[in-house]
Coordinates of C-alpha atoms and ligand atoms in Angstrom, one line a residue:
X1 CA -20.3 173.1 7.1
X2 CA -20.7 174.5 10.8
X3 CA -18.0 175.5 12.5
X4 CA -17.6 173.3 14.7
X5 CA -18.0 170.5 12.8
X6 CA -14.3 170.6 11.3
X7 CA -12.2 170.3 14.4
X8 CA -14.9 167.7 15.9
X9 CA -13.8 165.1 12.6
X10 CA -10.3 166.5 12.7
X11 CA -9.7 164.9 16.4
X12 CA -12.1 161.9 15.4
X13 CA -9.5 161.3 12.5
X14 CA -5.8 162.1 14.9
X15 CA -8.0 160.0 17.2
X16 CA -8.3 156.7 14.6
X17 CA -4.5 157.1 13.6
X18 CA -3.7 156.6 16.9
X19 CA -5.4 153.3 17.6
X20 CA -4.6 152.3 14.8
X21 CA -0.8 152.3 15.9
X22 CA -1.2 149.7 18.3
X23 CA 0.4 149.6 22.0
X24 CA 2.8 147.3 23.2
X25 CA 3.5 145.6 26.1
X26 CA 5.2 141.9 27.4
X27 CA 1.7 140.3 28.4
X28 CA 0.5 140.2 25.0
X29 CA 3.5 138.1 23.9
X30 CA 3.5 136.0 26.9
X31 CA 0.2 135.3 26.3
X32 CA 0.9 134.6 22.8
X33 CA 3.7 132.5 23.2
X34 CA 1.1 130.6 25.7
X35 CA 4.6 130.3 28.2
X36 CA 2.9 129.8 31.1
X37 CA 1.1 126.7 31.2
X38 CA 2.8 125.2 28.7
X39 CA 4.3 121.4 30.1
X40 CA 7.0 121.3 27.2
X41 CA 8.5 124.6 28.0
X42 CA 9.8 122.5 31.3
X43 CA 11.1 119.5 29.6
X44 CA 14.1 120.2 26.9
X45 CA 13.0 122.1 24.6
X46 CA 13.2 120.3 21.4
X47 CA 10.9 119.1 18.6
X48 CA 13.1 115.3 18.1
X49 CA 14.4 113.7 20.9
X50 CA 17.1 112.6 19.4
X51 CA 19.1 115.9 18.9
X52 CA 20.9 117.1 21.9
X53 CA 20.9 120.8 22.9
X54 CA 24.1 122.8 22.4
X55 CA 24.6 125.4 25.3
X56 CA 27.3 127.6 24.7
X57 CA 28.8 128.9 27.7
X58 CA 31.3 132.2 28.2
X59 CA 32.9 133.6 31.7
X60 CA 35.3 136.4 32.4
X61 CA 37.1 136.4 35.5
X62 CA 36.0 139.5 37.6
X63 CA 37.7 138.5 40.7
X64 CA 40.1 135.9 42.9
X65 CA 38.3 136.4 46.0
X66 CA 41.1 134.6 48.2
X67 CA 42.8 131.4 47.5
X68 CA 43.4 129.5 50.8
X69 CA 47.1 127.8 51.4
X70 CA 46.5 125.4 53.7
X71 CA 42.7 124.1 52.4
X72 CA 43.7 123.8 48.9
X73 CA 40.8 126.1 47.9
X74 CA 40.4 128.8 46.1
X75 CA 37.6 131.3 45.8
X76 CA 37.0 133.0 42.3
X77 CA 33.8 135.5 41.3
X78 CA 33.5 135.0 37.6
X79 CA 30.4 136.3 35.3
X80 CA 28.8 133.9 34.0
X81 CA 26.6 133.2 30.5
X82 CA 25.4 130.5 28.9
X83 CA 22.9 130.3 25.9
X84 CA 20.9 127.5 24.6
X85 CA 17.5 127.4 21.7
X86 CA 14.2 126.8 22.5
X87 CA 12.5 125.2 19.5
X88 CA 9.1 125.8 21.1
X89 CA 9.6 129.3 21.4
X90 CA 10.0 132.4 18.8
X91 CA 8.5 135.5 17.5
X92 CA 8.5 137.6 14.2
X93 CA 10.0 141.0 16.5
X94 CA 7.7 143.0 13.4
X95 CA 4.2 141.7 14.8
X96 CA 5.7 142.7 18.5
X97 CA 6.5 146.6 17.3
X98 CA 9.7 145.3 17.0
X99 CA 10.4 143.7 20.3
X100 CA 13.6 141.4 19.7
X101 CA 14.0 140.0 23.4
X102 CA 12.1 139.7 26.2
X103 CA 13.4 139.0 30.2
X104 CA 11.4 136.4 31.1
X105 CA 10.9 135.1 35.0
X106 CA 13.2 132.0 35.0
X107 CA 10.7 129.2 36.8
X108 CA 9.2 129.4 32.8
X109 CA 11.8 127.6 31.4
X110 CA 13.9 124.4 31.6
X111 CA 17.6 125.0 32.1
X112 CA 20.9 123.3 31.4
X113 CA 22.5 120.9 34.7
X114 CA 25.2 123.1 35.2
X115 CA 27.8 122.0 37.1
X116 CA 31.4 122.9 38.3
X117 CA 33.2 120.0 39.1
X118 CA 35.8 121.6 41.1
X119 CA 33.5 122.8 43.2
X120 CA 32.9 121.9 47.0
X121 CA 30.3 124.5 48.9
X122 CA 27.1 125.3 47.3
X123 CA 27.0 128.2 44.9
X124 CA 24.3 130.2 48.0
X125 CA 26.6 133.1 48.6
X126 CA 25.9 134.1 44.5
X127 CA 23.4 136.8 43.6
X128 CA 20.3 135.4 42.7
X129 CA 19.5 136.8 38.8
X130 CA 15.3 135.8 38.4
X131 CA 14.9 136.8 35.0
X132 CA 16.5 134.8 31.2
X133 CA 17.2 137.0 28.7
X134 CA 14.4 135.1 25.7
X135 CA 15.1 136.3 21.3
X136 CA 12.9 135.8 18.9
X137 CA 14.7 133.3 17.5
X138 CA 14.0 131.0 20.4
X139 CA 17.4 131.6 22.2
X140 CA 17.3 131.8 25.5
X141 CA 20.3 133.5 28.0
X142 CA 20.8 132.5 30.8
X143 CA 23.3 135.6 32.8
X144 CA 24.4 135.2 35.8
X145 CA 27.7 136.2 38.5
X146 CA 28.7 133.2 40.3
X147 CA 30.8 132.8 43.4
X148 CA 32.8 129.9 42.9
X149 CA 34.4 128.1 46.1
X150 CA 36.8 125.1 44.3
X151 CA 39.5 122.9 44.5
X152 CA 43.1 124.0 43.0
X153 CA 45.9 121.7 43.6
X154 CA 48.7 124.7 44.8
X155 CA 52.0 124.5 44.2
X156 CA 53.9 126.0 47.1
X157 CA 57.6 125.1 45.9
X158 CA 58.4 128.4 44.4
X159 CA 56.2 130.6 47.3
X160 CA 56.5 133.2 47.1
X161 CA 57.1 133.5 43.5
X162 CA 55.1 130.6 42.7
X163 CA 52.6 131.1 39.8
X164 CA 49.2 128.6 39.3
X165 CA 46.7 127.2 37.4
X166 CA 43.7 126.6 39.0
X167 CA 40.4 124.7 36.7
X168 CA 36.8 125.5 36.3
X169 CA 35.1 122.6 34.6
X170 CA 31.4 123.8 33.5
X171 CA 29.7 120.9 32.5
X172 CA 25.9 119.1 32.8
X173 CA 26.0 116.5 35.8
X174 CA 23.0 114.4 34.4
X175 CA 22.8 115.4 30.6
X176 CA 25.0 112.9 28.4
X177 CA 26.5 114.1 25.8
X178 CA 24.1 112.6 23.5
X179 CA 21.0 114.6 25.1
X180 CA 23.3 117.9 26.1
X181 CA 26.8 119.2 24.7
X182 CA 28.5 122.3 26.0
X183 CA 30.8 124.5 24.1
X184 CA 32.8 127.5 24.6
X185 CA 31.7 130.5 23.3
X186 CA 34.7 132.3 23.5
X187 CA 38.5 131.1 22.6
X188 CA 41.4 131.5 24.9
X189 CA 42.4 135.2 23.3
X190 CA 39.9 136.7 23.9
X191 CA 37.9 135.3 27.2
X192 CA 41.7 136.1 28.3
X193 CA 41.1 139.6 27.0
X194 CA 38.0 139.9 28.6
X195 CA 39.5 139.2 32.1
X196 CA 41.9 140.9 31.7
X197 CA 39.7 144.2 31.2
X198 CA 37.9 143.7 33.3
X199 CA 39.5 141.4 36.6
X200 CA 39.5 143.4 39.4
X201 CA 42.7 142.2 41.2
X202 CA 43.2 142.7 45.0
X203 CA 46.9 143.0 44.9
X204 CA 47.6 139.5 46.3
X205 CA 47.1 137.5 42.7
X206 CA 47.2 139.4 39.1
X207 CA 45.8 137.7 36.3
X208 CA 48.2 135.8 33.6
X209 CA 46.0 133.5 31.4
X210 CA 43.0 132.2 31.0
X211 CA 42.8 129.2 28.5
X212 CA 39.3 127.5 27.4
X213 CA 39.2 123.6 26.3
X214 CA 36.7 122.2 25.1
X215 CA 36.9 118.4 26.3
X216 CA 34.2 114.8 27.1
X217 CA 34.4 113.6 30.7
X218 CA 34.4 108.8 30.6
X219 CA 31.3 107.6 33.4
X220 CA 30.5 104.7 33.3
X221 CA 30.3 104.7 29.6
X222 CA 28.4 107.6 28.7
X223 CA 30.3 110.8 27.8
X224 CA 29.6 113.9 29.0
X225 CA 31.1 117.3 27.8
X226 CA 33.0 119.6 29.2
X227 CA 34.5 122.9 28.7
X228 CA 37.6 123.8 30.7
X229 CA 38.8 126.9 32.2
X230 CA 42.6 127.3 33.0
X231 CA 43.3 130.4 35.1
X232 CA 46.5 131.7 35.6
X233 CA 47.9 133.6 38.2
X234 CA 50.9 135.0 39.6
X235 CA 51.4 136.3 43.2
X236 CA 52.8 139.7 44.3
X237 CA 55.1 138.9 46.7
X238 CA 56.2 141.7 47.8
X239 CA 54.3 141.9 51.2
X240 CA 56.3 138.4 51.8
X241 CA 59.6 140.1 50.7
X242 CA 58.7 142.2 53.4
X243 CA 57.2 140.3 56.1
X244 CA 59.3 137.1 55.8
X245 CA 62.1 137.3 53.3
X246 CA 63.9 140.2 54.2
X247 CA 63.8 139.7 58.0
X248 CA 65.1 136.5 57.8
X249 CA 68.2 137.8 55.5
X250 CA 68.7 140.9 58.1
X251 CA 68.8 138.1 61.3
X252 CA 71.0 135.6 58.8
X253 CA 73.7 138.7 59.7
X254 CA 73.3 139.4 62.9
X255 CA 74.1 136.2 63.6
X256 CA 77.1 135.8 61.1
X257 CA 78.0 139.4 62.5
X258 CA 77.7 137.9 66.3
X259 CA 80.9 135.5 65.5
X260 CA 83.1 138.5 65.5
X261 CA 81.8 139.5 69.4
X262 CA 85.0 138.1 71.4
X263 CA 85.2 134.7 71.5
X264 CA 84.5 132.7 74.7
X265 CA 82.2 135.4 76.3
X266 CA 78.9 134.5 77.8
X267 CA 77.7 137.6 75.7
X268 CA 78.1 136.3 72.6
X269 CA 76.1 133.4 74.0
X270 CA 72.9 135.1 74.5
X271 CA 72.9 137.2 71.7
X272 CA 73.4 134.0 68.9
X273 CA 70.1 132.9 71.3
X274 CA 68.5 135.8 71.1
X275 CA 69.1 135.9 67.0
X276 CA 67.3 132.1 67.1
X277 CA 64.5 133.3 69.4
X278 CA 63.4 135.9 66.8
X279 CA 64.1 133.7 63.8
X280 CA 61.7 130.9 65.3
X281 CA 59.0 134.1 65.7
X282 CA 59.5 133.6 61.3
X283 CA 59.1 130.5 61.3
X284 CA 55.2 130.4 62.9
X285 CA 54.5 133.1 60.9
X286 CA 55.6 130.4 58.2
X287 CA 54.0 128.1 59.2
X288 CA 50.8 129.4 59.6
X289 CA 50.8 130.4 55.7
X290 CA 52.9 127.3 54.2
X291 CA 50.0 123.9 53.9
X292 CA 50.9 120.7 55.6
X293 CA 51.3 118.2 53.0
X294 CA 52.2 118.4 49.6
X295 CA 55.8 119.7 48.3
X296 CA 57.3 121.5 50.9
X297 CA 58.6 125.6 49.8
X298 CA 62.2 126.2 49.1
X299 CA 61.5 129.5 51.5
X300 CA 60.8 126.5 54.1
X301 CA 63.6 124.2 53.3
X302 CA 65.5 127.7 53.2
X303 CA 64.9 129.1 57.3
X304 CA 65.3 125.3 58.3
X305 CA 69.0 125.1 57.2
X306 CA 69.1 128.8 58.1
X307 CA 68.0 127.5 62.0
X308 CA 69.7 124.7 61.5
X309 CA 73.0 127.2 60.9
X310 CA 72.1 129.2 64.0
X311 CA 72.4 126.1 66.6
X312 CA 75.4 124.3 65.1
X313 CA 77.5 127.7 65.5
X314 CA 75.9 128.1 68.9
X315 CA 77.4 125.4 69.9
X316 CA 80.6 125.4 68.4
X317 CA 80.6 128.6 70.3
X318 CA 80.0 126.5 74.0
X319 CA 82.5 124.3 72.7
X320 CA 85.1 127.5 72.3
X321 CA 84.2 128.3 75.9
X322 CA 84.5 124.9 77.3
X323 CA 87.6 125.1 75.7
X324 CA 88.5 128.4 77.1
X325 CA 87.5 126.9 81.1
X326 CA 89.2 123.5 80.5
X327 CA 92.6 125.9 80.2
X328 CA 92.2 126.5 83.1
X329 CA 91.9 123.4 85.3
X330 CA 93.6 121.4 82.9
X331 CA 96.6 122.7 81.7
X332 CA 97.1 119.8 79.2
X333 CA 95.9 119.7 75.5
X334 CA 95.4 116.8 74.8
X335 CA 97.2 115.1 72.7
X336 CA 94.1 114.3 69.6
X337 CA 93.4 118.3 70.1
X338 CA 97.5 119.1 69.4
X339 CA 97.1 116.6 66.4
X340 CA 94.0 117.1 64.7
X341 CA 93.2 121.2 65.5
X342 CA 96.4 122.4 65.9
X343 CA 98.8 120.9 63.3
X344 CA 95.7 119.4 60.6
X345 CA 93.1 121.8 61.3
X346 CA 95.0 124.4 61.8
X347 CA 97.2 124.3 58.5
X348 CA 93.8 123.6 56.1
X349 CA 92.4 126.9 57.2
X350 CA 95.6 128.9 56.1
X351 CA 96.3 129.5 60.6
X352 CA 99.7 131.6 60.9
X353 CA 100.8 129.3 63.3
X354 CA 104.2 129.1 62.8
X355 CA 105.3 132.4 64.1
X356 CA 103.3 132.0 67.6
X357 CA 105.2 128.3 67.8
X358 CA 108.7 129.9 67.2
X359 CA 107.9 132.1 69.5
X360 CA 107.0 129.3 72.0
X361 CA 110.0 127.3 71.2
X362 CA 112.2 130.2 71.8
X363 CA 110.7 131.3 75.2
X364 CA 110.7 127.2 76.4
X365 CA 114.6 127.8 74.8
X366 CA 115.1 130.5 77.3
X367 CA 113.8 128.9 80.2
X368 CA 116.3 125.9 79.9
X369 CA 118.5 128.5 79.4
X370 CA 117.6 129.8 82.3
X371 CA 117.0 126.9 84.7
X372 CA 120.9 125.2 83.9
X373 CA 122.2 128.5 84.2
X374 CA 120.6 128.8 87.6
X375 CA 122.0 125.4 88.7
X376 CA 125.7 127.0 87.3
X377 CA 125.1 129.5 89.4
X378 CA 123.8 127.4 92.5
X379 CA 127.1 125.4 92.1
X380 CA 129.4 127.6 92.2
X381 CA 128.2 129.5 94.9
X382 CA 128.2 125.9 97.0
X383 CA 131.8 125.7 95.7
X384 CA 132.8 129.6 96.9
X385 CA 131.3 129.1 100.3
X386 CA 133.3 125.9 100.7
X387 CA 136.4 128.4 100.0
X388 CA 135.0 131.0 102.3
X389 CA 134.1 128.6 105.4
X390 CA 137.6 126.6 104.5
X391 CA 139.4 130.4 104.9
X392 CA 137.3 132.2 107.8
X393 CA 135.1 130.1 109.5
X394 CA 134.7 131.5 112.7
X395 CA 133.4 134.7 111.6
X396 CA 131.1 134.4 108.5
X397 CA 128.9 131.6 110.0
X398 CA 126.1 133.6 110.1
X399 CA 126.3 135.3 106.9
X400 CA 126.6 132.3 105.3
X401 CA 123.1 130.7 106.8
X402 CA 121.3 134.2 106.0
X403 CA 122.8 133.8 102.6
X404 CA 121.9 129.9 101.9
X405 CA 118.1 130.8 103.2
X406 CA 118.0 133.8 100.8
X407 CA 119.8 132.3 97.8
X408 CA 116.8 128.6 98.2
X409 CA 114.0 131.5 98.1
X410 CA 115.2 132.7 94.9
X411 CA 115.7 129.3 94.0
X412 CA 112.6 129.2 95.0
X413 CA 110.6 132.1 93.4
X414 CA 112.6 130.8 90.6
X415 CA 111.2 127.1 90.1
X416 CA 107.5 128.5 90.5
X417 CA 107.8 131.5 87.7
X418 CA 108.9 128.8 85.2
X419 CA 106.4 126.7 86.3
X420 CA 103.3 128.9 85.9
X421 CA 105.1 130.4 82.7
X422 CA 104.6 126.6 81.2
X423 CA 100.9 126.7 82.5
X424 CA 100.7 130.6 80.2
X425 CA 101.9 128.1 77.0
X426 CA 99.5 125.5 77.6
X427 CA 96.7 127.8 77.9
X428 CA 98.1 129.9 74.9
X429 CA 97.5 126.2 73.1
X430 CA 94.3 126.2 74.7
X431 CA 93.5 129.5 73.3
X432 CA 94.9 128.1 69.7
X433 CA 92.5 125.3 69.9
X434 CA 89.9 127.8 70.4
X435 CA 90.8 130.2 67.8
X436 CA 90.7 126.9 65.4
X437 CA 87.6 125.8 65.7
X438 CA 85.6 129.4 66.0
X439 CA 87.1 130.3 62.2
X440 CA 86.7 126.6 61.7
X441 CA 82.8 127.5 62.5
X442 CA 82.8 130.7 60.7
X443 CA 84.0 129.5 57.3
X444 CA 81.1 126.7 57.6
X445 CA 78.7 129.1 58.5
X446 CA 79.6 131.2 55.7
X447 CA 79.3 128.0 52.9
X448 CA 76.4 126.7 54.3
X449 CA 74.6 130.1 53.8
X450 CA 76.1 130.8 50.2
X451 CA 75.4 127.4 49.0
X452 CA 71.5 127.2 50.5
X453 CA 71.0 131.4 49.5
X454 CA 72.6 130.0 45.7
X455 CA 69.8 127.1 45.4
X456 CA 67.0 129.6 46.6
X457 CA 67.6 132.2 44.1
X458 CA 67.9 130.2 41.5
X459 CA 65.1 127.4 42.3
X460 CA 63.2 131.1 42.3
X461 CA 64.5 132.5 39.1
X462 CA 63.7 129.2 37.1
Ligands
NAG1 C1 39.9 134.5 18.3 O1 38.1 134.7 18.5 C2 38.4 135.9 18.0 C3 37.2 136.5 17.8 O2 35.7 135.6 18.2 C4 39.4 136.1 16.9 O3 39.4 137.4 16.5 C5 40.4 135.8 16.7 O4 41.5 135.5 15.9 C6 40.3 134.2 17.8 N1 41.6 133.9 18.2 C7 42.4 132.2 17.7 C8 43.6 132.1 18.0 O5 41.6 131.7 17.5

């Protein structure tokens, strides 16, 4: 053998070995499967039309993009998978270099007419994945992310401590149960566990649970199979506590504190009205958040009651200020006020009124005593004068006249003093009535606030 021949032979044999191992590509497989121009691929892929196609579906909740409380819609982003059997496609992986699955363009295949019953917007904002996965046993897997805008009945009663349950019902729109059966691939615990690991909360909501239900939906005597995912989410209330509840409580406490500003002054009224203004700003914010129908949230009731109490206390303050002005022009307290406010109410509110009354009584008694004394003195003086006149007629006529005039003046002053004292007494009665009313308003205020606080806390804690 010439020395050149050995490497040549070696090369040829090596080349032969390489050729015997087939180079695989997907086109061979596709041509072998004859997918591109097979009309049966676009029909429901069963050999016997009576056999229904079974579609297994699965999903994980990735995030909640938004939840509109006014429109009652929820926008979710899910990872969705459905799988079904194509009876016309299968191959032996050993014949094709062990290829077990390929991705094929979606146009080549029939696909289930999946519909989400709660959906209210087209899913055109979902990313498009233009391929299916095709397995060697004929399983077709359609896996895609979905952005879903769906309706959700929101129960806002416990806002912002509410828990919402929204459903996503997957089912065929056209095919009845005779043609197409949808079944969940995973049970509730698996779906929940998986979703919890992938869930990306944006801080507003935390995922509590997802439960899976498999039912049928009746329409026109036909049954349609349905897989329902019930998503339970819980609101993170901290932002509402900081922005709404705490400021509302602060304003309420401010308003209560303002009851201790001196009563009857414009200062108190002005302060209260400023607080009410601040409170109404909070109400505006709340109004923007809440839906305008359905169950009123307990927070809204709370704010309304608080506002009502504030307004009532302002009216109370106005009444008190009216009473104090009235005392200046109309010294006598009307009888009904005397009876109802100064007697009954004061007793109910445990007013320490007796000491004042006793004081009043003593003052009046002293006054009376004074006036009677004055009259006696006057008479005595007159008697004395007469005697004096009889004794020394000529000498003291001038002095007597002067004295008389002095006496008259003193009596006049005395009379006026008495009058003003009585007026003061009347004024102090008005003042007492105002005090009683003030305390009544304060007590009613505190009682209402405590009751509404208790109700709200009970509702939230339930
Ligand atoms: C749910 O499915 C998983 C695996 O598929 C299984 O381990 C688990 O026991 C199932 N749970 C229930 C409640 O059926």
